[in-house]
Amino acid sequence: WTVNAERSMHHMTRAKRVRAVREEFCWLAKLAHVPRCEAVTVDVWPLAKDRRWLQDVAGCAPTAKAAIDGLVDAGVIDDDDETHLLWVRFHPTLICKLDGIRLEVTPICTAR
């Protein structure tokens, strides 16, 4: 869902969507064997079947936030604070065979 859709969403509907996305991305991270990382960067692409569903860049921020929370739930990073999540970069919508969101997680080595 997008920022615009979230504005008019009932808080219980939003909570159900957040929970579903968090759980899905938690399981996707586990199935993909994404390793535990000290810090990461995340690139986000909204996916759409056709050009009717194009959205503003970063319009999918609520979905991306829930997906990143799923990475925390999966143990990929300890938290989504500035120590563990160095940046999130949003890209324009990709036209492909499905509607959704794609996250690319890049581990970052940080010296202490």
XYZ file of C-alpha atoms in Angstrom:
112
model
C 0.000 0.000 0.000
C 1.045 3.602 -0.482
C 1.347 6.671 1.702
C -1.826 8.050 0.121
C -3.799 4.859 0.815
C -2.560 4.742 4.397
C -3.951 8.217 5.132
C -7.536 7.022 4.773
C -7.018 3.541 6.243
C -8.610 2.525 9.546
C -5.921 1.833 12.167
C -7.012 -1.803 12.570
C -6.829 -2.390 8.796
C -3.373 -0.829 8.770
C -2.260 -3.021 11.694
C -3.384 -6.181 9.866
C -1.481 -5.163 6.731
C 1.658 -4.313 8.685
C 1.529 -7.673 10.486
C 1.039 -9.576 7.202
C 3.919 -7.806 5.430
C 6.235 -8.200 8.449
C 5.506 -11.931 8.633
C 5.925 -12.409 4.886
C 9.273 -10.630 4.719
C 10.474 -12.386 7.864
C 9.811 -15.742 6.214
C 11.243 -14.603 2.870
C 14.482 -13.575 4.606
C 14.666 -16.932 6.387
C 13.930 -18.912 3.205
C 16.555 -16.909 1.297
C 19.053 -17.564 4.121
C 19.809 -13.865 4.469
C 22.660 -13.828 6.996
C 22.753 -11.830 10.206
C 24.400 -8.485 9.492
C 25.847 -5.776 11.665
C 24.432 -3.151 9.301
C 22.644 -3.051 5.940
C 21.410 -0.753 3.248
C 18.085 -1.428 1.543
C 16.986 -0.612 -2.004
C 13.228 -0.676 -2.625
C 11.327 -1.122 -5.890
C 7.537 -1.128 -6.102
C 6.358 -3.753 -8.617
C 3.334 -3.378 -10.883
C 1.757 -5.556 -13.571
C 1.064 -2.563 -15.784
C 1.463 1.201 -15.976
C -1.942 1.848 -14.342
C -0.376 1.226 -10.920
C 2.614 3.540 -11.182
C 3.217 5.455 -7.957
C 5.416 8.250 -6.708
C 8.958 7.295 -5.815
C 8.855 6.425 -2.083
C 5.060 6.186 -2.231
C 5.456 2.612 -0.979
C 7.229 3.767 2.210
C 4.639 2.225 4.605
C 5.019 -1.177 2.947
C 8.816 -0.845 2.863
C 8.867 0.041 6.574
C 6.820 -3.058 7.421
C 9.078 -5.213 5.209
C 12.208 -3.875 6.945
C 10.587 -4.639 10.302
C 10.267 -8.205 8.983
C 14.042 -8.265 8.458
C 14.451 -7.304 12.116
C 11.996 -10.056 13.103
C 14.068 -12.542 11.065
C 17.255 -11.514 12.897
C 18.959 -10.057 9.818
C 19.638 -6.850 11.780
C 19.125 -6.059 15.455
C 17.022 -2.952 14.858
C 16.052 -0.568 12.085
C 17.801 2.363 13.759
C 20.600 4.429 12.185
C 23.267 2.065 13.560
C 21.933 -0.992 11.723
C 19.996 0.466 8.787
C 22.325 2.954 7.129
C 19.966 4.010 4.351
C 16.877 3.113 2.382
C 16.873 4.063 -1.296
C 13.601 4.137 -3.230
C 13.486 3.447 -6.968
C 10.749 4.056 -9.557
C 8.124 1.366 -10.137
C 9.210 -1.708 -12.104
C 6.696 -3.129 -14.579
C 6.770 -6.922 -14.253
C 4.491 -9.955 -13.894
C 3.216 -9.157 -10.399
C 2.173 -6.400 -8.030
C 4.258 -6.041 -4.897
C 7.517 -4.726 -3.557
C 11.130 -5.819 -3.997
C 13.808 -5.245 -1.379
C 17.504 -5.643 -2.062
C 19.486 -5.924 1.163
C 23.197 -5.143 1.058
C 25.349 -6.015 4.087
C 27.754 -3.312 5.225
C 30.912 -4.023 7.182
C 31.424 -1.412 9.872
C 34.669 -1.014 11.787
C 34.453 -0.358 15.512
